[in-house]
Tab-separated table of C-alpha atoms in Angstrom:
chain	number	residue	atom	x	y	z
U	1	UNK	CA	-13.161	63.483	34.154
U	2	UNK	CA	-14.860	64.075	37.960
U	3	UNK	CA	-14.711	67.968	38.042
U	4	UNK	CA	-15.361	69.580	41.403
U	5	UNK	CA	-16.707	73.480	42.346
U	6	UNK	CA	-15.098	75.616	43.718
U	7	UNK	CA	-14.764	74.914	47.826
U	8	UNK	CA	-16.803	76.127	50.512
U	9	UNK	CA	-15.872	78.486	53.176
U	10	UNK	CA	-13.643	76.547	55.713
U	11	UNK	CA	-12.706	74.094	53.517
U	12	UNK	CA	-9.083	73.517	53.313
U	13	UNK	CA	-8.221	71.363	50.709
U	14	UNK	CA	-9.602	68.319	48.220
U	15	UNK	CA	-11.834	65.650	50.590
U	16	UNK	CA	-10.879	62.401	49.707
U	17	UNK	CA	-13.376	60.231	48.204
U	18	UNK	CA	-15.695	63.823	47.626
U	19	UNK	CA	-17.794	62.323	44.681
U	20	UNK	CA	-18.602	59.062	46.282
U	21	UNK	CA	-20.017	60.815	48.983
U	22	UNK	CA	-21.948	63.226	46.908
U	23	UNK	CA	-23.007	60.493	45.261
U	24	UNK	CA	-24.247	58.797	47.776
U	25	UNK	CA	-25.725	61.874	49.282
U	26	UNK	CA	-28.024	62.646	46.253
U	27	UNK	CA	-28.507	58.346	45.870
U	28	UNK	CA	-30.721	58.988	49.206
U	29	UNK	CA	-32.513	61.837	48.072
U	30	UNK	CA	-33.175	59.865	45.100
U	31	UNK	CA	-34.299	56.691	47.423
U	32	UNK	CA	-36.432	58.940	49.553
U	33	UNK	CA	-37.915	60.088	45.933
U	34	UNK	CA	-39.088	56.582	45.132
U	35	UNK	CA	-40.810	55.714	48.909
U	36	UNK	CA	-42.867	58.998	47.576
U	37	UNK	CA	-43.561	57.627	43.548
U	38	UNK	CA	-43.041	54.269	43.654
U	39	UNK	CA	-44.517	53.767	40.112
U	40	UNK	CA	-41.387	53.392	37.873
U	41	UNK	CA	-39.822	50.904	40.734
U	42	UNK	CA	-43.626	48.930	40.614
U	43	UNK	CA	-43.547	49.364	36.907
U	44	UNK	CA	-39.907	47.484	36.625
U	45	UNK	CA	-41.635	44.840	38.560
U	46	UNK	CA	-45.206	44.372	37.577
U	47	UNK	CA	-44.386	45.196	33.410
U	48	UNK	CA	-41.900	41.013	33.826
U	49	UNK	CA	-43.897	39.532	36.023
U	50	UNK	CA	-46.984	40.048	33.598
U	51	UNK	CA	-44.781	38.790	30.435
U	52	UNK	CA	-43.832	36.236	33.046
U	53	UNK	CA	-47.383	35.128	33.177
U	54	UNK	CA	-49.089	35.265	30.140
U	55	UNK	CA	-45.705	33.778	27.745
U	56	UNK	CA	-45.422	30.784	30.596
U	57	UNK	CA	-49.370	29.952	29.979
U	58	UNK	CA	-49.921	31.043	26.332
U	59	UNK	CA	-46.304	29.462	24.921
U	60	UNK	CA	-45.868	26.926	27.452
U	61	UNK	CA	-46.963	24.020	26.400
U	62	UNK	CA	-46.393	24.307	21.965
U	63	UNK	CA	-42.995	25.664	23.158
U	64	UNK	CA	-41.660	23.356	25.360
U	65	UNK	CA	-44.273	20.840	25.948
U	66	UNK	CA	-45.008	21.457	29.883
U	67	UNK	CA	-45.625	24.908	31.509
U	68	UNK	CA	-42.460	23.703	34.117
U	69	UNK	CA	-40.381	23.278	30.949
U	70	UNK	CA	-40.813	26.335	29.720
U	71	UNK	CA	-40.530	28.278	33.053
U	72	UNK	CA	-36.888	27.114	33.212
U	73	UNK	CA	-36.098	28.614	29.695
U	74	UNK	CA	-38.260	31.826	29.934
U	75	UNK	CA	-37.741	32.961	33.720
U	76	UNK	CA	-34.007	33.756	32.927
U	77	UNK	CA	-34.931	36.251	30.496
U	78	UNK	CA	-37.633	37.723	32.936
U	79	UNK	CA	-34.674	38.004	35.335
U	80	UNK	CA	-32.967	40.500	32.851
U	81	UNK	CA	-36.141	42.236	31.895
U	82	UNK	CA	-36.843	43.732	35.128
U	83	UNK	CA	-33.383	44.819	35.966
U	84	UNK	CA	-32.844	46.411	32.372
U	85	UNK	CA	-36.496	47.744	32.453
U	86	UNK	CA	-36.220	49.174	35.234
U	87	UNK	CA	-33.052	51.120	34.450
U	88	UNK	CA	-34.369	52.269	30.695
U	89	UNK	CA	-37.327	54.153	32.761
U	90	UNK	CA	-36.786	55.110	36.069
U	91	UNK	CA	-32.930	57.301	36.008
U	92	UNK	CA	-33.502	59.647	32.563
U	93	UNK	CA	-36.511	60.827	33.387
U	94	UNK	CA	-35.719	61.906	37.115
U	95	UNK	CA	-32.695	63.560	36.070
U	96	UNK	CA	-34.671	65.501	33.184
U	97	UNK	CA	-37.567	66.566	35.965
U	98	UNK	CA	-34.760	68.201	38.027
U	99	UNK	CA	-33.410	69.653	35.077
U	100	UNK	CA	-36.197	71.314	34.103
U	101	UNK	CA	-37.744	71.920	37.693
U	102	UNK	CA	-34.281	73.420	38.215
U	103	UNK	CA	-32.997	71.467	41.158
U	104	UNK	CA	-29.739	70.767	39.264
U	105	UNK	CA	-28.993	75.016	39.137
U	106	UNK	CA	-29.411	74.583	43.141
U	107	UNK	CA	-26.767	71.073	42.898
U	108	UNK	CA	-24.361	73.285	40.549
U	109	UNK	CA	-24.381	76.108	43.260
U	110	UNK	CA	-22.925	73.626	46.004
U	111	UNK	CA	-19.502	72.801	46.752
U	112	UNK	CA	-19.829	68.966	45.037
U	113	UNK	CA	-18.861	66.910	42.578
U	114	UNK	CA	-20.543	67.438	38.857
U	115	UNK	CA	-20.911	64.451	38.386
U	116	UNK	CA	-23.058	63.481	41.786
U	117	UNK	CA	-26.036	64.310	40.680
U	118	UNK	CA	-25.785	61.790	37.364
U	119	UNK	CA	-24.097	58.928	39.847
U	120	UNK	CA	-26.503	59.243	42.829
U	121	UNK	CA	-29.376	58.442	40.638
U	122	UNK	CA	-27.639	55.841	39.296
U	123	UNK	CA	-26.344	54.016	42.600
U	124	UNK	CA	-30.003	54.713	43.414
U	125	UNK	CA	-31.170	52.278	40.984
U	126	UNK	CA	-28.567	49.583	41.948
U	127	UNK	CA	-30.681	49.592	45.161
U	128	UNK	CA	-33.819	48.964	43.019
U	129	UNK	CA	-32.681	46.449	40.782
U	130	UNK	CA	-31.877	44.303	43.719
U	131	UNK	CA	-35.711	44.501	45.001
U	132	UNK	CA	-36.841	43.801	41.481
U	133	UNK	CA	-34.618	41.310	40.803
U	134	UNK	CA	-35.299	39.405	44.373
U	135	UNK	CA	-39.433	40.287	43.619
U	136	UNK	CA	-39.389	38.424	40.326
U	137	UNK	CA	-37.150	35.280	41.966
U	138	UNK	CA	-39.804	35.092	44.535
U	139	UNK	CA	-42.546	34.852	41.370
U	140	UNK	CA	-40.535	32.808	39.791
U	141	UNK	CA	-40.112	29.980	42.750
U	142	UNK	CA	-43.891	30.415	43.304
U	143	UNK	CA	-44.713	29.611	39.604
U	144	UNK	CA	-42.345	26.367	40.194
U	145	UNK	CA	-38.925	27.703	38.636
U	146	UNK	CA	-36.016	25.739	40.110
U	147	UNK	CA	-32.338	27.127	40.306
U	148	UNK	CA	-30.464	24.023	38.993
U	149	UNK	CA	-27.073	25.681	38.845
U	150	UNK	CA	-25.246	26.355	42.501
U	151	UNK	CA	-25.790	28.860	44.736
U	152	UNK	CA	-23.118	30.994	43.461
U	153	UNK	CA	-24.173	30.678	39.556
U	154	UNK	CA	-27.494	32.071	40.865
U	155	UNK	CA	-26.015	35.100	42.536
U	156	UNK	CA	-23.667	35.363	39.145
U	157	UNK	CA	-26.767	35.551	37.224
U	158	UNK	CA	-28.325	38.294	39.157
U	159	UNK	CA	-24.723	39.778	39.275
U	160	UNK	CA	-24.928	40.439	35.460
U	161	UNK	CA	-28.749	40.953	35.368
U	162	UNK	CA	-28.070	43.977	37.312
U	163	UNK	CA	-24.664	45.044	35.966
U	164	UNK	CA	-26.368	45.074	32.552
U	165	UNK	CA	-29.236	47.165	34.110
U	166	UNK	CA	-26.961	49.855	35.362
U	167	UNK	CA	-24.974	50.272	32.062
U	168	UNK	CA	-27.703	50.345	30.465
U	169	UNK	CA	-28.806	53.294	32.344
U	170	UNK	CA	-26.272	55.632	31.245
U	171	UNK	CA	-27.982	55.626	28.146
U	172	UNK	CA	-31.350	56.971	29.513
U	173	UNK	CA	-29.337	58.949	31.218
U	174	UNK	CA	-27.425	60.828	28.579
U	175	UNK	CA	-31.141	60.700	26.780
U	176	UNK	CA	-32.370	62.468	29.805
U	177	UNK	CA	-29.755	65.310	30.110
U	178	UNK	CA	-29.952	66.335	26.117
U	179	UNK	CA	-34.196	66.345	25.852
U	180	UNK	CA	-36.734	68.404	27.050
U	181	UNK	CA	-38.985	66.757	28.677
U	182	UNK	CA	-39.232	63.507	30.771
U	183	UNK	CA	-42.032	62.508	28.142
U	184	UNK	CA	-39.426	62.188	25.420
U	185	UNK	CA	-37.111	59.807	27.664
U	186	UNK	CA	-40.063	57.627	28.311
U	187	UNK	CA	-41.181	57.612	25.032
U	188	UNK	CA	-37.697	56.211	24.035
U	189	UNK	CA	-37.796	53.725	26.720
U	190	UNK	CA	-40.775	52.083	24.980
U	191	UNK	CA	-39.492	52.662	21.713
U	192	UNK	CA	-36.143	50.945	22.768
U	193	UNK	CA	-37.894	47.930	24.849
U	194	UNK	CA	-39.031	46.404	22.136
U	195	UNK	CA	-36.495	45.585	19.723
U	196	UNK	CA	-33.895	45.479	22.839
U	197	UNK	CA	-36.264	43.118	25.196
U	198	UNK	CA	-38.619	41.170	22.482
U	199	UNK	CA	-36.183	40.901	19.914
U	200	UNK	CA	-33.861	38.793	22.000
U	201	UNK	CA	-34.307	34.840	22.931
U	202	UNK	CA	-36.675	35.749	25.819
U	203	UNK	CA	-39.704	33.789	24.514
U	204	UNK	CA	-37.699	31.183	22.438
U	205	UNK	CA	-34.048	30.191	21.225
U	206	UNK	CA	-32.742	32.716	18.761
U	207	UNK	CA	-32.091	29.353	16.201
U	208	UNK	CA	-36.215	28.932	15.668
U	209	UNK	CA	-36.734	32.497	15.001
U	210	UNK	CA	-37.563	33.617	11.362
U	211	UNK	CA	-34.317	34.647	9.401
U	212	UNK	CA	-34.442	37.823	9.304
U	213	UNK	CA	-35.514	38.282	13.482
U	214	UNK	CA	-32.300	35.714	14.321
U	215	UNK	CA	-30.104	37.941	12.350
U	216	UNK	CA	-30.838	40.866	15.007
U	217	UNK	CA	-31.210	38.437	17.759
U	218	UNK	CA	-27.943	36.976	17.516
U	219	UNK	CA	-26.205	40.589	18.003
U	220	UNK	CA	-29.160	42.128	20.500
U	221	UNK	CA	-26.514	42.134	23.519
U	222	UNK	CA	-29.775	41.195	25.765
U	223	UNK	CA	-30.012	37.813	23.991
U	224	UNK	CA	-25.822	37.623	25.330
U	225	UNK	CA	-27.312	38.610	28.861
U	226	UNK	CA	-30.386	36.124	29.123
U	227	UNK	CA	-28.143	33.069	27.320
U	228	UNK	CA	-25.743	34.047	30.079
U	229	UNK	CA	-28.081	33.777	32.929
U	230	UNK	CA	-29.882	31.159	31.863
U	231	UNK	CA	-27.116	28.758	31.603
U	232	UNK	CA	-25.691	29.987	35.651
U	233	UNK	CA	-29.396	29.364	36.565
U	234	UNK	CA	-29.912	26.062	34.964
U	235	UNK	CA	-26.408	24.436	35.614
U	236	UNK	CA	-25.511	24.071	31.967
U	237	UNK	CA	-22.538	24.896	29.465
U	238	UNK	CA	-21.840	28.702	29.521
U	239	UNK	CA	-19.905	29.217	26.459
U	240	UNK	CA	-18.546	32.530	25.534
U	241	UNK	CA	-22.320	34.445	26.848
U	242	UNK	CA	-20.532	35.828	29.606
U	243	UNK	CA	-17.627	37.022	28.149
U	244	UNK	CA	-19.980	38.699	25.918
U	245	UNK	CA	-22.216	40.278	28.573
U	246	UNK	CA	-19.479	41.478	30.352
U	247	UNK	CA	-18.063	43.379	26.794
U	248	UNK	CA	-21.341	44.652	26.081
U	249	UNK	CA	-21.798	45.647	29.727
U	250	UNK	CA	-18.303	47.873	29.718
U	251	UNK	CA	-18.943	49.196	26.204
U	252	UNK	CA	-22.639	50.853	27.476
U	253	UNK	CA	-20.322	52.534	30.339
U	254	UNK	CA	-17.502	53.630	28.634
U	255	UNK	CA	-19.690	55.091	26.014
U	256	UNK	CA	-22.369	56.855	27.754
U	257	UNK	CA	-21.257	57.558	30.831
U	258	UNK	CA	-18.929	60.190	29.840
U	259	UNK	CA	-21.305	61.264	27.322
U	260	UNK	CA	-23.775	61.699	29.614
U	261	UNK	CA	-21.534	63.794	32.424
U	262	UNK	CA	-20.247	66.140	29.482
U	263	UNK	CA	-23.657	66.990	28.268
U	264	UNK	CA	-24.838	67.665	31.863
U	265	UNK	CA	-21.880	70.207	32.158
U	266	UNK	CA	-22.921	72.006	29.115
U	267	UNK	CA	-26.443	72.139	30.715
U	268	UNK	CA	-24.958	75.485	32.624
């Protein structure tokens, strides 16, 4: 529930549409943040386009048999990598530094939405998922990937790339409001990219995985995601991966976001 403070002076009633505009507000302090530190935006970037690189040249060829081969299989899986990277990293931390630097005290004593400051970041990192997203296609077509779906299945596969990336998010986010230091939400961004990122069917089909790696792959909702994208990017049979995505993608939201709004309130 969106809970507003107490008006200003002059003000004569509710503004309509007061916590978008909040939002969006504090989404270009957050922007004019990043021009500043550009590191976690470079870091959602660089971190794929290295495992881009070295799994294309190293796996290539005993995976797939050509380097071209495999770029069609693994670049998918990149795609989804840099947008959910780059939402595990960037949004907890700068909402725990303004915690504990105390800009959020200054936010509370405004007449605005509580829940701006958690959204701005947020819609902040839409903005950055769409340059790391287009970054990494631009790789990608340089390396020799081909989009072999239609134009529109390519723009549905960065559609749920990103989607995925900002529910993800909310979790860093509610991991952000409840620790004490930004250290501690990075530290569980690395902790989480691993099993969330690696154990997936990035590098190769969950089906040749060992037993016991499949078994977590098959229910790792970023397997769902990169399946999903995959098949819009490479024109072939979808099945039920977007239906999937799109379950996983609402449960993330509907589970942490309001988690992560009442725990900021409590923060007073």
């Amino acid at each position: 529930m969106t809970t507003i403070l107490p008006q200003a002076p002059g003000e004569t009633g509710p503004r309509p549409f007061a916590t978008l505009r909040h939002s969006a507000v504090l989404a270009r302090r957050s922007l004019v943040k990043t021009t500043r530190n550009p590191g976690p935006v470079m870091n959602g970037i660089v971190t794929p386009a290295l495992f881009m690189v070295l799994f294309l040249y190293l796996f290539g060829r005993p995976v797939a048999g050509t380097t071209a081969d495999y770029l069609q299989y693994l670049f998918p899986g990149i795609l989804v990598m840099g947008a959910g990277l780059a939402g595990m990293i960037s949004t907890g931390s700068a909402i725990n530094l303004d915690l504990k630097n105390g800009v959020t005290d200054r936010f509370r004593s405004l007449p605005i939405s509580r829940t701006a400051p958690l959204l701005g970041s947020v819609m902040a990192d839409i903005l950055r998922y769409l340059i790391a997203v287009a970054v990494l296609f631009g790789i990608g077509a340089a390396l020799g990937f081909r989009i072999r779906g239609g134009f529109l299945d390519a723009l549905g596969a960065a559609g749920l790339a990103i989607l995925f990336g900002f529910c993800l998010s909310w979790v860093t986010v509610f991991i952000g409001v409840l620790v004490k230091s930004a250290e501690a939400v990075l530290s569980f961004s690395f902790i989480a990219f691993l099993p969330l990122q690696l154990g997936s069917s990035l590098a190769a089909p969950s089906d040749t995985l060992p037993g016991w790696l499949r078994a977590w792959a098959d229910v790792n909702p970023v397997t769902h995601v990169m399946d999903a994208c995959r098949a819009l990017l490479n024109g072939t049979p979808v099945t039920n991966s977007v239906g999937l995505t799109l379950l996983w993608s609402a449960g993330l939201f509907l589970v942490f976001c309001p988690l992560a709004v009442r725990a900021f309130g409590r923060q007073e």
